[in-house]
């Protein structure tokens, strides 16, 4: 009987060690990926756009470039106003509630060349701060790909000039 109780105790110790190791691993993953603390208080803000511009749920929301939340939901509104066709629900850490003035604007930004997007809240000048469940005005930024398309004729012209210079040389 003494042998079976030792085996049970050894199994319990292994189980506890595995649970502690898993908890440490989860904590490290949260810290390394910059994921939000699931235990911190959050508040919700909304913004409306004509289209989602390939924004995804879970994308970062930044306040003047500082990570402060994430996009919780993206949904069609059914509104007849084309500028309000898509509603984005942003979940922001409560500690950033104070620094967001009411006249702040939300715009798309690209994290990298591959096109990973996030919403960036540009702080306004108002002395009155935003409150939970309010709407922030959407900034009408050109999409990164639209800017590349608009630069395409310039690149083509430069290419033809370089070809001519190459022929002369």
C-alpha atoms as an extended CHARMM CRD file, in Angstrom:
* protein
*
       169  EXT
         1         1  UNK       CA              0.0000000000        0.0000000000        0.0000000000  PROA      1               0.0000000000
         2         2  UNK       CA              2.8360000000        2.3680000000        0.7570000000  PROA      2               0.0000000000
         3         3  UNK       CA              4.0480000000        2.0080000000       -2.8430000000  PROA      3               0.0000000000
         4         4  UNK       CA              0.7090000000        3.0910000000       -4.3770000000  PROA      4               0.0000000000
         5         5  UNK       CA              0.4790000000        6.1940000000       -2.1650000000  PROA      5               0.0000000000
         6         6  UNK       CA              4.0100000000        7.1820000000       -3.2590000000  PROA      6               0.0000000000
         7         7  UNK       CA              2.9960000000        6.7650000000       -6.9030000000  PROA      7               0.0000000000
         8         8  UNK       CA             -0.1400000000        8.8890000000       -6.3760000000  PROA      8               0.0000000000
         9         9  UNK       CA              1.9020000000       11.5970000000       -4.6160000000  PROA      9               0.0000000000
        10        10  UNK       CA              4.4680000000       11.5600000000       -7.4620000000  PROA      10              0.0000000000
        11        11  UNK       CA              1.6670000000       11.8930000000      -10.0340000000  PROA      11              0.0000000000
        12        12  UNK       CA              0.1660000000       14.8080000000       -8.0930000000  PROA      12              0.0000000000
        13        13  UNK       CA              3.5560000000       16.5780000000       -7.9990000000  PROA      13              0.0000000000
        14        14  UNK       CA              3.9830000000       16.0890000000      -11.7640000000  PROA      14              0.0000000000
        15        15  UNK       CA              0.4750000000       17.4400000000      -12.3820000000  PROA      15              0.0000000000
        16        16  UNK       CA              1.1050000000       20.5190000000      -10.2240000000  PROA      16              0.0000000000
        17        17  UNK       CA              4.4520000000       21.1330000000      -11.9420000000  PROA      17              0.0000000000
        18        18  UNK       CA              2.7890000000       20.8400000000      -15.3760000000  PROA      18              0.0000000000
        19        19  UNK       CA              0.0460000000       23.3190000000      -14.3680000000  PROA      19              0.0000000000
        20        20  UNK       CA              2.5700000000       25.8440000000      -13.0330000000  PROA      20              0.0000000000
        21        21  UNK       CA              4.6960000000       25.4680000000      -16.1810000000  PROA      21              0.0000000000
        22        22  UNK       CA              1.6480000000       26.0380000000      -18.3850000000  PROA      22              0.0000000000
        23        23  UNK       CA              0.6890000000       29.1660000000      -16.4050000000  PROA      23              0.0000000000
        24        24  UNK       CA              4.2040000000       30.5610000000      -16.7790000000  PROA      24              0.0000000000
        25        25  UNK       CA              4.1430000000       29.8000000000      -20.5210000000  PROA      25              0.0000000000
        26        26  UNK       CA              0.8190000000       31.5960000000      -20.9700000000  PROA      26              0.0000000000
        27        27  UNK       CA              2.1240000000       34.6190000000      -19.0330000000  PROA      27              0.0000000000
        28        28  UNK       CA              5.2590000000       34.7500000000      -21.1750000000  PROA      28              0.0000000000
        29        29  UNK       CA              3.2340000000       34.5400000000      -24.3880000000  PROA      29              0.0000000000
        30        30  UNK       CA              1.0760000000       37.4740000000      -23.2360000000  PROA      30              0.0000000000
        31        31  UNK       CA              4.1640000000       39.5080000000      -22.3720000000  PROA      31              0.0000000000
        32        32  UNK       CA              6.0390000000       38.7180000000      -25.5860000000  PROA      32              0.0000000000
        33        33  UNK       CA              3.1610000000       39.3160000000      -27.9840000000  PROA      33              0.0000000000
        34        34  UNK       CA              2.0470000000       42.5490000000      -26.3400000000  PROA      34              0.0000000000
        35        35  UNK       CA             -1.4100000000       41.1000000000      -25.8080000000  PROA      35              0.0000000000
        36        36  UNK       CA             -3.7350000000       43.0690000000      -23.6040000000  PROA      36              0.0000000000
        37        37  UNK       CA             -4.2210000000       42.2070000000      -20.0060000000  PROA      37              0.0000000000
        38        38  UNK       CA             -7.5140000000       40.3040000000      -19.8630000000  PROA      38              0.0000000000
        39        39  UNK       CA             -8.0210000000       41.4180000000      -16.2720000000  PROA      39              0.0000000000
        40        40  UNK       CA             -7.7350000000       45.1860000000      -16.8550000000  PROA      40              0.0000000000
        41        41  UNK       CA            -10.8710000000       47.3190000000      -17.1610000000  PROA      41              0.0000000000
        42        42  UNK       CA            -11.7850000000       48.4030000000      -20.6710000000  PROA      42              0.0000000000
        43        43  UNK       CA            -14.2280000000       50.8180000000      -22.2730000000  PROA      43              0.0000000000
        44        44  UNK       CA            -15.7840000000       50.8780000000      -25.7290000000  PROA      44              0.0000000000
        45        45  UNK       CA            -15.6360000000       53.5790000000      -28.4000000000  PROA      45              0.0000000000
        46        46  UNK       CA            -17.1430000000       53.5020000000      -31.8860000000  PROA      46              0.0000000000
        47        47  UNK       CA            -16.1910000000       54.8750000000      -35.2650000000  PROA      47              0.0000000000
        48        48  UNK       CA            -17.8680000000       54.6270000000      -38.6850000000  PROA      48              0.0000000000
        49        49  UNK       CA            -16.2890000000       54.2190000000      -42.1340000000  PROA      49              0.0000000000
        50        50  UNK       CA            -17.4860000000       53.7760000000      -45.7290000000  PROA      50              0.0000000000
        51        51  UNK       CA            -15.7180000000       50.3880000000      -45.8170000000  PROA      51              0.0000000000
        52        52  UNK       CA            -13.4840000000       48.3150000000      -43.5520000000  PROA      52              0.0000000000
        53        53  UNK       CA            -10.3940000000       48.6170000000      -45.7950000000  PROA      53              0.0000000000
        54        54  UNK       CA             -9.4480000000       45.0370000000      -44.9090000000  PROA      54              0.0000000000
        55        55  UNK       CA             -9.2730000000       45.8280000000      -41.1870000000  PROA      55              0.0000000000
        56        56  UNK       CA             -9.6770000000       42.7330000000      -39.0300000000  PROA      56              0.0000000000
        57        57  UNK       CA            -11.1750000000       42.1180000000      -35.6240000000  PROA      57              0.0000000000
        58        58  UNK       CA             -8.4140000000       41.9420000000      -33.0360000000  PROA      58              0.0000000000
        59        59  UNK       CA             -6.2970000000       44.5670000000      -34.8330000000  PROA      59              0.0000000000
        60        60  UNK       CA             -4.4620000000       47.0370000000      -32.6290000000  PROA      60              0.0000000000
        61        61  UNK       CA             -5.8750000000       50.4110000000      -31.6360000000  PROA      61              0.0000000000
        62        62  UNK       CA             -3.2090000000       52.9820000000      -30.8400000000  PROA      62              0.0000000000
        63        63  UNK       CA             -3.3870000000       56.4020000000      -29.2470000000  PROA      63              0.0000000000
        64        64  UNK       CA             -0.8730000000       58.5770000000      -31.1150000000  PROA      64              0.0000000000
        65        65  UNK       CA              1.0840000000       55.4000000000      -31.8550000000  PROA      65              0.0000000000
        66        66  UNK       CA              0.9340000000       53.9240000000      -28.3260000000  PROA      66              0.0000000000
        67        67  UNK       CA             -0.8370000000       50.5770000000      -28.0540000000  PROA      67              0.0000000000
        68        68  UNK       CA             -4.0200000000       51.1310000000      -26.0730000000  PROA      68              0.0000000000
        69        69  UNK       CA             -6.6020000000       48.5870000000      -27.1830000000  PROA      69              0.0000000000
        70        70  UNK       CA             -7.9510000000       46.5080000000      -30.0120000000  PROA      70              0.0000000000
        71        71  UNK       CA            -10.7480000000       46.3530000000      -32.5600000000  PROA      71              0.0000000000
        72        72  UNK       CA            -13.4370000000       44.1830000000      -30.9660000000  PROA      72              0.0000000000
        73        73  UNK       CA            -16.1240000000       44.0870000000      -33.7230000000  PROA      73              0.0000000000
        74        74  UNK       CA            -16.5090000000       45.1690000000      -37.3320000000  PROA      74              0.0000000000
        75        75  UNK       CA            -20.0490000000       45.1170000000      -38.6660000000  PROA      75              0.0000000000
        76        76  UNK       CA            -22.2720000000       46.5130000000      -41.3970000000  PROA      76              0.0000000000
        77        77  UNK       CA            -24.6690000000       49.1480000000      -40.1030000000  PROA      77              0.0000000000
        78        78  UNK       CA            -27.3420000000       49.0420000000      -42.7930000000  PROA      78              0.0000000000
        79        79  UNK       CA            -27.3130000000       52.8640000000      -42.7750000000  PROA      79              0.0000000000
        80        80  UNK       CA            -28.3550000000       54.7460000000      -45.9040000000  PROA      80              0.0000000000
        81        81  UNK       CA            -25.4520000000       57.1380000000      -45.2780000000  PROA      81              0.0000000000
        82        82  UNK       CA            -22.4920000000       55.6950000000      -47.2580000000  PROA      82              0.0000000000
        83        83  UNK       CA            -19.9750000000       57.2730000000      -44.8650000000  PROA      83              0.0000000000
        84        84  UNK       CA            -21.4720000000       55.2000000000      -42.0150000000  PROA      84              0.0000000000
        85        85  UNK       CA            -21.6910000000       51.8090000000      -43.7420000000  PROA      85              0.0000000000
        86        86  UNK       CA            -19.2580000000       50.0110000000      -41.3950000000  PROA      86              0.0000000000
        87        87  UNK       CA            -19.1540000000       50.3480000000      -37.6140000000  PROA      87              0.0000000000
        88        88  UNK       CA            -15.9410000000       49.5050000000      -35.7790000000  PROA      88              0.0000000000
        89        89  UNK       CA            -16.0960000000       48.8250000000      -32.0690000000  PROA      89              0.0000000000
        90        90  UNK       CA            -12.8390000000       49.6520000000      -30.3030000000  PROA      90              0.0000000000
        91        91  UNK       CA            -12.0560000000       48.2760000000      -26.8630000000  PROA      91              0.0000000000
        92        92  UNK       CA             -9.6160000000       50.6120000000      -25.0820000000  PROA      92              0.0000000000
        93        93  UNK       CA             -7.7980000000       50.1380000000      -21.7660000000  PROA      93              0.0000000000
        94        94  UNK       CA             -9.4430000000       52.2990000000      -19.1120000000  PROA      94              0.0000000000
        95        95  UNK       CA             -6.1860000000       54.0670000000      -18.2610000000  PROA      95              0.0000000000
        96        96  UNK       CA             -6.4010000000       55.8040000000      -21.6730000000  PROA      96              0.0000000000
        97        97  UNK       CA             -9.9030000000       57.1940000000      -21.0970000000  PROA      97              0.0000000000
        98        98  UNK       CA             -8.5650000000       60.4810000000      -19.7210000000  PROA      98              0.0000000000
        99        99  UNK       CA             -6.0450000000       61.2980000000      -22.4800000000  PROA      99              0.0000000000
       100       100  UNK       CA             -8.5780000000       61.0470000000      -25.3490000000  PROA      100             0.0000000000
       101       101  UNK       CA            -10.2360000000       64.4270000000      -26.0980000000  PROA      101             0.0000000000
       102       102  UNK       CA            -13.7270000000       64.4540000000      -27.5960000000  PROA      102             0.0000000000
       103       103  UNK       CA            -12.5410000000       65.9020000000      -30.9220000000  PROA      103             0.0000000000
       104       104  UNK       CA             -9.9620000000       63.1360000000      -31.5240000000  PROA      104             0.0000000000
       105       105  UNK       CA            -10.0370000000       61.4000000000      -34.9010000000  PROA      105             0.0000000000
       106       106  UNK       CA             -9.5150000000       57.7650000000      -35.8600000000  PROA      106             0.0000000000
       107       107  UNK       CA             -7.5870000000       56.7800000000      -38.9750000000  PROA      107             0.0000000000
       108       108  UNK       CA             -6.1350000000       53.6860000000      -40.6130000000  PROA      108             0.0000000000
       109       109  UNK       CA             -2.3870000000       53.1550000000      -40.4200000000  PROA      109             0.0000000000
       110       110  UNK       CA             -0.1250000000       50.4010000000      -41.6830000000  PROA      110             0.0000000000
       111       111  UNK       CA              2.2260000000       48.6380000000      -39.2780000000  PROA      111             0.0000000000
       112       112  UNK       CA              4.4390000000       47.2690000000      -42.0180000000  PROA      112             0.0000000000
       113       113  UNK       CA              4.9080000000       47.0190000000      -45.7650000000  PROA      113             0.0000000000
       114       114  UNK       CA              2.8730000000       43.8070000000      -45.8880000000  PROA      114             0.0000000000
       115       115  UNK       CA             -0.2440000000       45.7980000000      -45.0660000000  PROA      115             0.0000000000
       116       116  UNK       CA             -0.9930000000       44.8230000000      -41.4620000000  PROA      116             0.0000000000
       117       117  UNK       CA             -3.3190000000       47.6100000000      -40.3890000000  PROA      117             0.0000000000
       118       118  UNK       CA             -4.3200000000       49.2120000000      -37.1230000000  PROA      118             0.0000000000
       119       119  UNK       CA             -6.5170000000       52.0960000000      -36.0410000000  PROA      119             0.0000000000
       120       120  UNK       CA             -4.6860000000       55.1500000000      -34.7790000000  PROA      120             0.0000000000
       121       121  UNK       CA             -6.4920000000       57.7030000000      -32.6110000000  PROA      121             0.0000000000
       122       122  UNK       CA             -5.0080000000       61.1610000000      -33.1980000000  PROA      122             0.0000000000
       123       123  UNK       CA             -5.5980000000       63.2730000000      -30.1110000000  PROA      123             0.0000000000
       124       124  UNK       CA             -7.6600000000       66.3980000000      -30.5740000000  PROA      124             0.0000000000
       125       125  UNK       CA             -7.4660000000       69.7850000000      -28.8450000000  PROA      125             0.0000000000
       126       126  UNK       CA            -10.7250000000       69.7640000000      -26.8740000000  PROA      126             0.0000000000
       127       127  UNK       CA            -10.6540000000       70.2460000000      -23.1130000000  PROA      127             0.0000000000
       128       128  UNK       CA            -13.5280000000       67.7910000000      -22.7780000000  PROA      128             0.0000000000
       129       129  UNK       CA            -12.6120000000       64.0940000000      -22.7700000000  PROA      129             0.0000000000
       130       130  UNK       CA            -14.4520000000       61.2500000000      -24.4400000000  PROA      130             0.0000000000
       131       131  UNK       CA            -16.7430000000       59.0070000000      -22.3890000000  PROA      131             0.0000000000
       132       132  UNK       CA            -17.3730000000       55.2580000000      -22.7810000000  PROA      132             0.0000000000
       133       133  UNK       CA            -19.7000000000       54.2190000000      -25.6230000000  PROA      133             0.0000000000
       134       134  UNK       CA            -19.2010000000       57.4570000000      -27.5460000000  PROA      134             0.0000000000
       135       135  UNK       CA            -18.3050000000       57.8680000000      -31.1930000000  PROA      135             0.0000000000
       136       136  UNK       CA            -15.0250000000       59.2370000000      -32.4900000000  PROA      136             0.0000000000
       137       137  UNK       CA            -14.8780000000       60.9160000000      -35.8900000000  PROA      137             0.0000000000
       138       138  UNK       CA            -13.2400000000       58.8660000000      -38.6550000000  PROA      138             0.0000000000
       139       139  UNK       CA            -10.3580000000       60.5510000000      -40.4420000000  PROA      139             0.0000000000
       140       140  UNK       CA            -10.5080000000       60.2580000000      -44.2200000000  PROA      140             0.0000000000
       141       141  UNK       CA             -7.0560000000       58.8550000000      -44.9480000000  PROA      141             0.0000000000
       142       142  UNK       CA             -6.0430000000       57.3650000000      -48.2180000000  PROA      142             0.0000000000
       143       143  UNK       CA             -5.3570000000       53.7000000000      -48.0040000000  PROA      143             0.0000000000
       144       144  UNK       CA             -1.7230000000       52.6380000000      -48.4170000000  PROA      144             0.0000000000
       145       145  UNK       CA             -2.5160000000       50.7310000000      -51.6050000000  PROA      145             0.0000000000
       146       146  UNK       CA             -4.4080000000       53.7300000000      -52.9920000000  PROA      146             0.0000000000
       147       147  UNK       CA             -1.3270000000       55.8750000000      -52.4160000000  PROA      147             0.0000000000
       148       148  UNK       CA              0.8140000000       53.3290000000      -54.2460000000  PROA      148             0.0000000000
       149       149  UNK       CA             -1.6450000000       53.2840000000      -57.1520000000  PROA      149             0.0000000000
       150       150  UNK       CA             -1.6320000000       57.0770000000      -57.3340000000  PROA      150             0.0000000000
       151       151  UNK       CA              2.1910000000       57.0190000000      -57.3900000000  PROA      151             0.0000000000
       152       152  UNK       CA              2.2350000000       54.4590000000      -60.2170000000  PROA      152             0.0000000000
       153       153  UNK       CA              2.2300000000       57.0370000000      -63.0690000000  PROA      153             0.0000000000
       154       154  UNK       CA              5.1830000000       58.8250000000      -61.4730000000  PROA      154             0.0000000000
       155       155  UNK       CA              7.0960000000       55.5490000000      -61.2040000000  PROA      155             0.0000000000
       156       156  UNK       CA              6.2860000000       54.7540000000      -64.8570000000  PROA      156             0.0000000000
       157       157  UNK       CA              7.5300000000       58.1820000000      -65.9360000000  PROA      157             0.0000000000
       158       158  UNK       CA             10.7350000000       57.7470000000      -63.9320000000  PROA      158             0.0000000000
       159       159  UNK       CA             11.2370000000       54.3230000000      -65.5230000000  PROA      159             0.0000000000
       160       160  UNK       CA             10.9200000000       55.7560000000      -69.0390000000  PROA      160             0.0000000000
       161       161  UNK       CA             13.3350000000       58.5980000000      -68.1980000000  PROA      161             0.0000000000
       162       162  UNK       CA             15.8580000000       56.1140000000      -66.8060000000  PROA      162             0.0000000000
       163       163  UNK       CA             15.4970000000       53.9970000000      -69.9500000000  PROA      163             0.0000000000
       164       164  UNK       CA             16.2130000000       57.0370000000      -72.1480000000  PROA      164             0.0000000000
       165       165  UNK       CA             19.2220000000       58.0310000000      -70.0380000000  PROA      165             0.0000000000
       166       166  UNK       CA             20.4950000000       54.4470000000      -70.2380000000  PROA      166             0.0000000000
       167       167  UNK       CA             20.2250000000       54.5070000000      -74.0530000000  PROA      167             0.0000000000
       168       168  UNK       CA             22.1230000000       57.8050000000      -74.2180000000  PROA      168             0.0000000000
       169       169  UNK       CA             24.8950000000       56.5230000000      -72.0460000000  PROA      169             0.0000000000
